[in-house]
Amino acid sequence: MINKIADLSIKGKLLLTLIFPGVIALLFAGLVLIVLEISDFQEKTRDDISTLAAIIGNRSTAALLFHDKDLARENLGVLNALPDVQSACLYDAHDAVFAQLWKNSQQEFKCPPSIESEKTRFESVNLFVVQSILVGAEKQGSVYIHADLTQSYWRKIQFIGLLFLVLIGISMLAFFLSAPLLKLISSPVKKLVDTVKAISDTKDYSLRAAKVNKDELGVLVDAFNDLIGTVEAQSQTLIRAKDRYLALYNDNPTMLFDLSESGIILSVNHTGAEELGVPAEELQDCPIFHFIYPNDLPAMHALVEDCLASPLSVHKQELRQVGLDGRIIWVRATARLVENENQQSSLLLVCEDVTKTHDLSEKIIYQAMHDSLTGLANRSDFDRRVNELVELAHVDNSEHALCYLDLDQFKVVNDTCGHIAGDELLRQLGNLLRKHVRRHDFVARLGGDEFGILMYNCTLDEALHACDKIRFIIRNFQFFWENKSFSIGVSIGISSINATSNNAEDPLNEADAACCAAKEKGRNRVHVSRPDDEELALRHGEMQWVSKIQEGLEQNRFCLFGQPIVPIAKNGEGMHFETLVRYRNDEGRIIPPGAFLPAAERYNLAPALDRLVIGHLFEWIAKKPGFLDNLSVCSVNLSGVSLSDETMLAFISEQFKTWSIPTHKICFEITETAAIANLSYATKFINHLKGRGCLFSLDDFGSGLSSFAYLKNLPVDYLKIDGLFVKDIVDDKVDFGMVRAINEIGHIMGKKTIAEFVENEPIFNVLKELGVDYAQGYGISKPVPLDELVLIKPFVK
């Protein structure tokens, strides 16, 4: 009952609250009224009949005393006026019936034989009254009256019923009058409930309850509206957060997986489902390992194990993912162990498609390790392989061969047909080499027209045999371009990679040196680097000087010396000397130029060295007070490479301007060999500086095969007769004749002559006899530092 009442609406509960107390009060009032009325009726009836019995008793005293039964019956006759009295009896002092009265004529009434034990009482609807008749203190008799109160009770009940109906009517009137008041309470509550239901059904938190009154319900409505406003704001915040989360999760361009600790997919975002080609709901409860490339499964298992072992760390791995359609993509997987609100652990796996990046990286790695023109490996990858072979040889004592190939006559193709033709030739030769080496050998383009081959597990003799075949194949290869046919050759140097190889540079340098030796021996041949190869040892020494020369240029280790050049016939000239360069090593020892100049010229370091000498010499002369006044001529050597260096002329002009050196006091020495090898450049170079007033000397004249033929084309001022002819001039008639011929031709052409290697007085005297103009050599003076030039006294007879 209570539960049913609890389920009633507010209006029902209010009605029940109003009706139930009224009904209870009405019932209680009716019950009380009935009880009170009945009690009052009984008491009044008893009192009235008892009083009447007492009156009858008083009147009947005389009848009893005189035994006048008629009078007694007359006295009892008064009771006929009372409809409720059914019978009456008058008893004498001996408790015997004296007189009686009854109203029901159809039934004879008999008074109780004795009323000694009787007393006034109610019995159901009957009232029995017993009243003693006393005269003084003596009992003269008793009056016994029987009344049937049925009719009186009924009349009383009808009265009470009428009264009860009046109360019910009044209650109903009060209820109907109270209904509008109930509505004042129930209506706002109903509206509030309707609003709550509408919000609950539609989830529209913008709805508000209508405020009807300003009472407590109005306060409740205001509070409810404020609460809903707060809920709406929070709902909007949650919706925005949810939208952001959905955008971050489902619309995220990366694949997001929520995995169990065993790798089972608990949830996946749209991107992940699309990449795998499986609906998101079907992916649930599937192992993630089903979508991993087989070769990458160990990496994926390791990633999961790392997450479980180190839950606070973020772990990364690149692996391949396979979709339902078989499409393979590279992903960068980032994972870590996370816990939800229920303290349950799961793996958050974020996979980013890096296929393009991976392919680009692979392409970059490939390009970094391969030559873009030929598709062969490049120098970087070749060096790496050489390092690996050196380490392998130290581990297993194996032997391998490094082959250095330099094409012959490649420049002819480039110059004749252009670089496009040269590139095509290199591509074809790359394919040719790739086809004619062993399957496990390694071919690379080292740069320009140079190639390298690594022959694994190969002795030098086997490599020599294989390289001869390669040389023969290249020699017989015909390159066709625009109706032209070209044959080329190749020079090959071979070195060994074995347990004695200290590093990767040694075999490379040895093979390079062997290749250069092959070129110098006539090209199109194979040269093997062996420990007892003196020629390669010399070349190796030159290569070691390369780094020293570069270090000397950077650290200013080169110093200048001077060797006087004196006139054989005294003519009062000022100082004339040749500037020479020396190298000072770490111990401070002076190294002569013969040790490093060949390396400088071979490896194109001579122009830098020439610049250093010219710059330091001009600076020294400019900062030496009074030296220019005593200086007649200062000779400076120029290498053959500097003659063809287009920037050298500009540098020399700048130095003249910077240090204000008179051009007519500087004489540039060039070797005959260098001048002839670069005749056009040499002529242009000499004419340019002579136009500014400089002098030129042709060094080592006579050593060339066609010295006299080229002499007339070289506008030099001095001829330096090669010391090979001078040093034996006293005893060798041929040398005597050569020196005489050079001196005479030089004078005829208006050039002064200088004899080198003048080591003693006899040689000096012969030169004087021949009319040579100047002498230079140890017999005159040894080379000394520039600062000591002014102190020496050269020998002159």
PDB file of N, CA, C and O in Angstrom, residues 262-316:
ATOM      1  N   SER A 262      47.837  -9.031 -24.188  1.00  0.00           N
ATOM      2  CA  SER A 262      48.223 -10.141 -25.069  1.00  0.00           C
ATOM      3  C   SER A 262      48.155  -9.752 -26.534  1.00  0.00           C
ATOM      4  O   SER A 262      48.369 -10.594 -27.411  1.00  0.00           O
ATOM      5  N   GLY A 263      47.827  -8.476 -26.834  1.00  0.00           N
ATOM      6  CA  GLY A 263      47.816  -8.010 -28.211  1.00  0.00           C
ATOM      7  C   GLY A 263      46.471  -8.113 -28.892  1.00  0.00           C
ATOM      8  O   GLY A 263      46.389  -7.961 -30.123  1.00  0.00           O
ATOM      9  N   ILE A 264      45.394  -8.357 -28.142  1.00  0.00           N
ATOM     10  CA  ILE A 264      44.056  -8.425 -28.719  1.00  0.00           C
ATOM     11  C   ILE A 264      43.518  -7.006 -28.902  1.00  0.00           C
ATOM     12  O   ILE A 264      43.636  -6.175 -28.004  1.00  0.00           O
ATOM     13  N   ILE A 265      42.914  -6.730 -30.060  1.00  0.00           N
ATOM     14  CA  ILE A 265      42.382  -5.399 -30.354  1.00  0.00           C
ATOM     15  C   ILE A 265      41.093  -5.192 -29.566  1.00  0.00           C
ATOM     16  O   ILE A 265      40.120  -5.927 -29.740  1.00  0.00           O
ATOM     17  N   LEU A 266      41.089  -4.193 -28.683  1.00  0.00           N
ATOM     18  CA  LEU A 266      39.891  -3.844 -27.917  1.00  0.00           C
ATOM     19  C   LEU A 266      39.071  -2.775 -28.639  1.00  0.00           C
ATOM     20  O   LEU A 266      37.847  -2.800 -28.615  1.00  0.00           O
ATOM     21  N   SER A 267      39.751  -1.846 -29.268  1.00  0.00           N
ATOM     22  CA  SER A 267      39.084  -0.824 -30.062  1.00  0.00           C
ATOM     23  C   SER A 267      40.085  -0.256 -31.044  1.00  0.00           C
ATOM     24  O   SER A 267      41.296  -0.365 -30.864  1.00  0.00           O
ATOM     25  N   VAL A 268      39.562   0.362 -32.117  1.00  0.00           N
ATOM     26  CA  VAL A 268      40.407   0.947 -33.159  1.00  0.00           C
ATOM     27  C   VAL A 268      39.669   2.133 -33.754  1.00  0.00           C
ATOM     28  O   VAL A 268      38.438   2.148 -33.825  1.00  0.00           O
ATOM     29  N   ASN A 269      40.403   3.157 -34.160  1.00  0.00           N
ATOM     30  CA  ASN A 269      39.747   4.321 -34.749  1.00  0.00           C
ATOM     31  C   ASN A 269      39.473   4.081 -36.238  1.00  0.00           C
ATOM     32  O   ASN A 269      39.864   3.056 -36.815  1.00  0.00           O
ATOM     33  N   HIS A 270      38.798   5.039 -36.866  1.00  0.00           N
ATOM     34  CA  HIS A 270      38.384   4.876 -38.254  1.00  0.00           C
ATOM     35  C   HIS A 270      39.580   4.717 -39.180  1.00  0.00           C
ATOM     36  O   HIS A 270      39.556   3.911 -40.115  1.00  0.00           O
ATOM     37  N   THR A 271      40.627   5.512 -38.932  1.00  0.00           N
ATOM     38  CA  THR A 271      41.806   5.444 -39.796  1.00  0.00           C
ATOM     39  C   THR A 271      42.430   4.057 -39.762  1.00  0.00           C
ATOM     40  O   THR A 271      42.801   3.508 -40.801  1.00  0.00           O
ATOM     41  N   GLY A 272      42.554   3.500 -38.553  1.00  0.00           N
ATOM     42  CA  GLY A 272      43.114   2.159 -38.433  1.00  0.00           C
ATOM     43  C   GLY A 272      42.273   1.130 -39.163  1.00  0.00           C
ATOM     44  O   GLY A 272      42.804   0.244 -39.859  1.00  0.00           O
ATOM     45  N   ALA A 273      40.932   1.231 -39.019  1.00  0.00           N
ATOM     46  CA  ALA A 273      40.049   0.277 -39.694  1.00  0.00           C
ATOM     47  C   ALA A 273      40.150   0.430 -41.210  1.00  0.00           C
ATOM     48  O   ALA A 273      40.183  -0.575 -41.945  1.00  0.00           O
ATOM     49  N   GLU A 274      40.221   1.663 -41.692  1.00  0.00           N
ATOM     50  CA  GLU A 274      40.313   1.890 -43.133  1.00  0.00           C
ATOM     51  C   GLU A 274      41.635   1.368 -43.687  1.00  0.00           C
ATOM     52  O   GLU A 274      41.670   0.772 -44.764  1.00  0.00           O
ATOM     53  N   GLU A 275      42.724   1.602 -42.956  1.00  0.00           N
ATOM     54  CA  GLU A 275      44.031   1.142 -43.435  1.00  0.00           C
ATOM     55  C   GLU A 275      44.086  -0.384 -43.510  1.00  0.00           C
ATOM     56  O   GLU A 275      44.689  -0.942 -44.429  1.00  0.00           O
ATOM     57  N   LEU A 276      43.452  -1.037 -42.548  1.00  0.00           N
ATOM     58  CA  LEU A 276      43.453  -2.499 -42.543  1.00  0.00           C
ATOM     59  C   LEU A 276      42.369  -3.069 -43.454  1.00  0.00           C
ATOM     60  O   LEU A 276      42.388  -4.270 -43.750  1.00  0.00           O
ATOM     61  N   GLY A 277      41.411  -2.241 -43.869  1.00  0.00           N
ATOM     62  CA  GLY A 277      40.366  -2.712 -44.759  1.00  0.00           C
ATOM     63  C   GLY A 277      39.335  -3.571 -44.068  1.00  0.00           C
ATOM     64  O   GLY A 277      38.684  -4.408 -44.718  1.00  0.00           O
ATOM     65  N   VAL A 278      39.163  -3.399 -42.759  1.00  0.00           N
ATOM     66  CA  VAL A 278      38.217  -4.201 -41.979  1.00  0.00           C
ATOM     67  C   VAL A 278      37.379  -3.241 -41.137  1.00  0.00           C
ATOM     68  O   VAL A 278      37.929  -2.309 -40.541  1.00  0.00           O
ATOM     69  N   PRO A 279      36.029  -3.441 -41.071  1.00  0.00           N
ATOM     70  CA  PRO A 279      35.217  -2.581 -40.194  1.00  0.00           C
ATOM     71  C   PRO A 279      35.712  -2.627 -38.751  1.00  0.00           C
ATOM     72  O   PRO A 279      36.191  -3.664 -38.279  1.00  0.00           O
ATOM     73  N   ALA A 280      35.568  -1.493 -38.059  1.00  0.00           N
ATOM     74  CA  ALA A 280      36.100  -1.374 -36.698  1.00  0.00           C
ATOM     75  C   ALA A 280      35.499  -2.410 -35.766  1.00  0.00           C
ATOM     76  O   ALA A 280      36.210  -2.996 -34.932  1.00  0.00           O
ATOM     77  N   GLU A 281      34.179  -2.680 -35.893  1.00  0.00           N
ATOM     78  CA  GLU A 281      33.546  -3.634 -34.983  1.00  0.00           C
ATOM     79  C   GLU A 281      34.055  -5.060 -35.222  1.00  0.00           C
ATOM     80  O   GLU A 281      34.119  -5.871 -34.300  1.00  0.00           O
ATOM     81  N   GLU A 282      34.433  -5.369 -36.469  1.00  0.00           N
ATOM     82  CA  GLU A 282      34.948  -6.707 -36.755  1.00  0.00           C
ATOM     83  C   GLU A 282      36.387  -6.885 -36.280  1.00  0.00           C
ATOM     84  O   GLU A 282      36.852  -8.010 -36.099  1.00  0.00           O
ATOM     85  N   LEU A 283      37.094  -5.770 -36.119  1.00  0.00           N
ATOM     86  CA  LEU A 283      38.479  -5.864 -35.654  1.00  0.00           C
ATOM     87  C   LEU A 283      38.574  -6.162 -34.160  1.00  0.00           C
ATOM     88  O   LEU A 283      39.622  -6.639 -33.688  1.00  0.00           O
ATOM     89  N   GLN A 284      37.511  -5.877 -33.433  1.00  0.00           N
ATOM     90  CA  GLN A 284      37.537  -6.127 -31.997  1.00  0.00           C
ATOM     91  C   GLN A 284      37.716  -7.622 -31.737  1.00  0.00           C
ATOM     92  O   GLN A 284      37.122  -8.469 -32.421  1.00  0.00           O
ATOM     93  N   ASP A 285      38.539  -7.918 -30.746  1.00  0.00           N
ATOM     94  CA  ASP A 285      38.865  -9.293 -30.339  1.00  0.00           C
ATOM     95  C   ASP A 285      39.765 -10.014 -31.336  1.00  0.00           C
ATOM     96  O   ASP A 285      39.998 -11.223 -31.192  1.00  0.00           O
ATOM     97  N   CYS A 286      40.287  -9.285 -32.343  1.00  0.00           N
ATOM     98  CA  CYS A 286      41.256  -9.892 -33.271  1.00  0.00           C
ATOM     99  C   CYS A 286      42.674  -9.579 -32.782  1.00  0.00           C
ATOM    100  O   CYS A 286      42.940  -8.467 -32.337  1.00  0.00           O
ATOM    101  N   PRO A 287      43.617 -10.504 -32.887  1.00  0.00           N
ATOM    102  CA  PRO A 287      45.011 -10.208 -32.513  1.00  0.00           C
ATOM    103  C   PRO A 287      45.631  -9.224 -33.504  1.00  0.00           C
ATOM    104  O   PRO A 287      45.435  -9.352 -34.722  1.00  0.00           O
ATOM    105  N   ILE A 288      46.340  -8.265 -32.999  1.00  0.00           N
ATOM    106  CA  ILE A 288      47.025  -7.299 -33.862  1.00  0.00           C
ATOM    107  C   ILE A 288      48.089  -7.973 -34.703  1.00  0.00           C
ATOM    108  O   ILE A 288      48.437  -7.519 -35.799  1.00  0.00           O
ATOM    109  N   PHE A 289      48.582  -9.121 -34.214  1.00  0.00           N
ATOM    110  CA  PHE A 289      49.663  -9.823 -34.918  1.00  0.00           C
ATOM    111  C   PHE A 289      49.192 -10.370 -36.260  1.00  0.00           C
ATOM    112  O   PHE A 289      50.015 -10.666 -37.125  1.00  0.00           O
ATOM    113  N   HIS A 290      47.866 -10.509 -36.459  1.00  0.00           N
ATOM    114  CA  HIS A 290      47.349 -10.992 -37.739  1.00  0.00           C
ATOM    115  C   HIS A 290      47.594  -9.987 -38.861  1.00  0.00           C
ATOM    116  O   HIS A 290      47.507 -10.341 -40.040  1.00  0.00           O
ATOM    117  N   PHE A 291      47.884  -8.734 -38.490  1.00  0.00           N
ATOM    118  CA  PHE A 291      48.041  -7.685 -39.494  1.00  0.00           C
ATOM    119  C   PHE A 291      49.478  -7.170 -39.558  1.00  0.00           C
ATOM    120  O   PHE A 291      49.724  -6.075 -40.049  1.00  0.00           O
ATOM    121  N   ILE A 292      50.411  -7.967 -39.064  1.00  0.00           N
ATOM    122  CA  ILE A 292      51.832  -7.609 -39.101  1.00  0.00           C
ATOM    123  C   ILE A 292      52.542  -8.501 -40.112  1.00  0.00           C
ATOM    124  O   ILE A 292      52.284  -9.706 -40.187  1.00  0.00           O
ATOM    125  N   TYR A 293      53.423  -7.886 -40.903  1.00  0.00           N
ATOM    126  CA  TYR A 293      54.191  -8.641 -41.894  1.00  0.00           C
ATOM    127  C   TYR A 293      54.986  -9.741 -41.175  1.00  0.00           C
ATOM    128  O   TYR A 293      55.586  -9.498 -40.119  1.00  0.00           O
ATOM    129  N   PRO A 294      54.964 -10.967 -41.721  1.00  0.00           N
ATOM    130  CA  PRO A 294      55.586 -12.111 -41.006  1.00  0.00           C
ATOM    131  C   PRO A 294      57.012 -11.851 -40.536  1.00  0.00           C
ATOM    132  O   PRO A 294      57.366 -12.202 -39.407  1.00  0.00           O
ATOM    133  N   ASN A 295      57.822 -11.222 -41.374  1.00  0.00           N
ATOM    134  CA  ASN A 295      59.220 -10.986 -40.983  1.00  0.00           C
ATOM    135  C   ASN A 295      59.352  -9.993 -39.830  1.00  0.00           C
ATOM    136  O   ASN A 295      60.390  -9.923 -39.174  1.00  0.00           O
ATOM    137  N   ASP A 296      58.289  -9.195 -39.606  1.00  0.00           N
ATOM    138  CA  ASP A 296      58.339  -8.180 -38.555  1.00  0.00           C
ATOM    139  C   ASP A 296      57.613  -8.612 -37.277  1.00  0.00           C
ATOM    140  O   ASP A 296      57.515  -7.830 -36.328  1.00  0.00           O
ATOM    141  N   LEU A 297      57.089  -9.859 -37.258  1.00  0.00           N
ATOM    142  CA  LEU A 297      56.394 -10.335 -36.056  1.00  0.00           C
ATOM    143  C   LEU A 297      57.290 -10.327 -34.822  1.00  0.00           C
ATOM    144  O   LEU A 297      56.847  -9.929 -33.738  1.00  0.00           O
ATOM    145  N   PRO A 298      58.554 -10.777 -34.915  1.00  0.00           N
ATOM    146  CA  PRO A 298      59.422 -10.697 -33.723  1.00  0.00           C
ATOM    147  C   PRO A 298      59.553  -9.280 -33.187  1.00  0.00           C
ATOM    148  O   PRO A 298      59.570  -9.067 -31.974  1.00  0.00           O
ATOM    149  N   ALA A 299      59.626  -8.298 -34.092  1.00  0.00           N
ATOM    150  CA  ALA A 299      59.744  -6.900 -33.653  1.00  0.00           C
ATOM    151  C   ALA A 299      58.476  -6.457 -32.938  1.00  0.00           C
ATOM    152  O   ALA A 299      58.535  -5.735 -31.937  1.00  0.00           O
ATOM    153  N   MET A 300      57.300  -6.899 -33.428  1.00  0.00           N
ATOM    154  CA  MET A 300      56.040  -6.517 -32.790  1.00  0.00           C
ATOM    155  C   MET A 300      55.911  -7.165 -31.423  1.00  0.00           C
ATOM    156  O   MET A 300      55.491  -6.524 -30.453  1.00  0.00           O
ATOM    157  N   HIS A 301      56.268  -8.459 -31.327  1.00  0.00           N
ATOM    158  CA  HIS A 301      56.233  -9.135 -30.018  1.00  0.00           C
ATOM    159  C   HIS A 301      57.197  -8.448 -29.046  1.00  0.00           C
ATOM    160  O   HIS A 301      56.874  -8.268 -27.863  1.00  0.00           O
ATOM    161  N   ALA A 302      58.351  -8.062 -29.545  1.00  0.00           N
ATOM    162  CA  ALA A 302      59.333  -7.380 -28.685  1.00  0.00           C
ATOM    163  C   ALA A 302      58.796  -6.038 -28.207  1.00  0.00           C
ATOM    164  O   ALA A 302      59.021  -5.639 -27.057  1.00  0.00           O
ATOM    165  N   LEU A 303      58.056  -5.335 -29.083  1.00  0.00           N
ATOM    166  CA  LEU A 303      57.469  -4.047 -28.698  1.00  0.00           C
ATOM    167  C   LEU A 303      56.469  -4.223 -27.563  1.00  0.00           C
ATOM    168  O   LEU A 303      56.466  -3.457 -26.592  1.00  0.00           O
ATOM    169  N   VAL A 304      55.611  -5.251 -27.667  1.00  0.00           N
ATOM    170  CA  VAL A 304      54.625  -5.514 -26.609  1.00  0.00           C
ATOM    171  C   VAL A 304      55.336  -5.891 -25.313  1.00  0.00           C
ATOM    172  O   VAL A 304      54.986  -5.401 -24.224  1.00  0.00           O
ATOM    173  N   GLU A 305      56.351  -6.738 -25.411  1.00  0.00           N
ATOM    174  CA  GLU A 305      57.078  -7.154 -24.209  1.00  0.00           C
ATOM    175  C   GLU A 305      57.795  -5.974 -23.564  1.00  0.00           C
ATOM    176  O   GLU A 305      57.842  -5.870 -22.328  1.00  0.00           O
ATOM    177  N   ASP A 306      58.346  -5.083 -24.370  1.00  0.00           N
ATOM    178  CA  ASP A 306      59.026  -3.901 -23.815  1.00  0.00           C
ATOM    179  C   ASP A 306      58.038  -3.010 -23.069  1.00  0.00           C
ATOM    180  O   ASP A 306      58.366  -2.453 -22.018  1.00  0.00           O
ATOM    181  N   CYS A 307      56.823  -2.868 -23.616  1.00  0.00           N
ATOM    182  CA  CYS A 307      55.803  -2.054 -22.945  1.00  0.00           C
ATOM    183  C   CYS A 307      55.423  -2.658 -21.597  1.00  0.00           C
ATOM    184  O   CYS A 307      55.246  -1.930 -20.611  1.00  0.00           O
ATOM    185  N   LEU A 308      55.308  -3.983 -21.545  1.00  0.00           N
ATOM    186  CA  LEU A 308      54.938  -4.638 -20.293  1.00  0.00           C
ATOM    187  C   LEU A 308      56.089  -4.580 -19.294  1.00  0.00           C
ATOM    188  O   LEU A 308      55.872  -4.446 -18.087  1.00  0.00           O
ATOM    189  N   ALA A 309      57.311  -4.669 -19.804  1.00  0.00           N
ATOM    190  CA  ALA A 309      58.473  -4.647 -18.911  1.00  0.00           C
ATOM    191  C   ALA A 309      58.762  -3.241 -18.390  1.00  0.00           C
ATOM    192  O   ALA A 309      59.198  -3.076 -17.254  1.00  0.00           O
ATOM    193  N   SER A 310      58.518  -2.223 -19.219  1.00  0.00           N
ATOM    194  CA  SER A 310      58.779  -0.830 -18.818  1.00  0.00           C
ATOM    195  C   SER A 310      57.511  -0.018 -19.058  1.00  0.00           C
ATOM    196  O   SER A 310      57.393   0.709 -20.057  1.00  0.00           O
ATOM    197  N   PRO A 311      56.533  -0.122 -18.143  1.00  0.00           N
ATOM    198  CA  PRO A 311      55.228   0.510 -18.383  1.00  0.00           C
ATOM    199  C   PRO A 311      55.263   2.032 -18.382  1.00  0.00           C
ATOM    200  O   PRO A 311      54.353   2.665 -18.912  1.00  0.00           O
ATOM    201  N   LEU A 312      56.274   2.633 -17.807  1.00  0.00           N
ATOM    202  CA  LEU A 312      56.322   4.089 -17.732  1.00  0.00           C
ATOM    203  C   LEU A 312      57.004   4.706 -18.945  1.00  0.00           C
ATOM    204  O   LEU A 312      56.992   5.927 -19.097  1.00  0.00           O
ATOM    205  N   SER A 313      57.582   3.873 -19.799  1.00  0.00           N
ATOM    206  CA  SER A 313      58.315   4.379 -20.952  1.00  0.00           C
ATOM    207  C   SER A 313      57.480   4.273 -22.217  1.00  0.00           C
ATOM    208  O   SER A 313      56.570   3.456 -22.308  1.00  0.00           O
ATOM    209  N   VAL A 314      57.816   5.127 -23.179  1.00  0.00           N
ATOM    210  CA  VAL A 314      57.207   5.064 -24.505  1.00  0.00           C
ATOM    211  C   VAL A 314      58.166   4.326 -25.417  1.00  0.00           C
ATOM    212  O   VAL A 314      59.358   4.642 -25.474  1.00  0.00           O
ATOM    213  N   HIS A 315      57.656   3.356 -26.143  1.00  0.00           N
ATOM    214  CA  HIS A 315      58.493   2.503 -26.973  1.00  0.00           C
ATOM    215  C   HIS A 315      58.119   2.681 -28.440  1.00  0.00           C
ATOM    216  O   HIS A 315      56.943   2.848 -28.779  1.00  0.00           O
ATOM    217  N   LYS A 316      59.141   2.649 -29.297  1.00  0.00           N
ATOM    218  CA  LYS A 316      58.916   2.885 -30.725  1.00  0.00           C
ATOM    219  C   LYS A 316      59.550   1.771 -31.548  1.00  0.00           C
ATOM    220  O   LYS A 316      60.545   1.172 -31.143  1.00  0.00           O
TER     221      LYS A 316
END
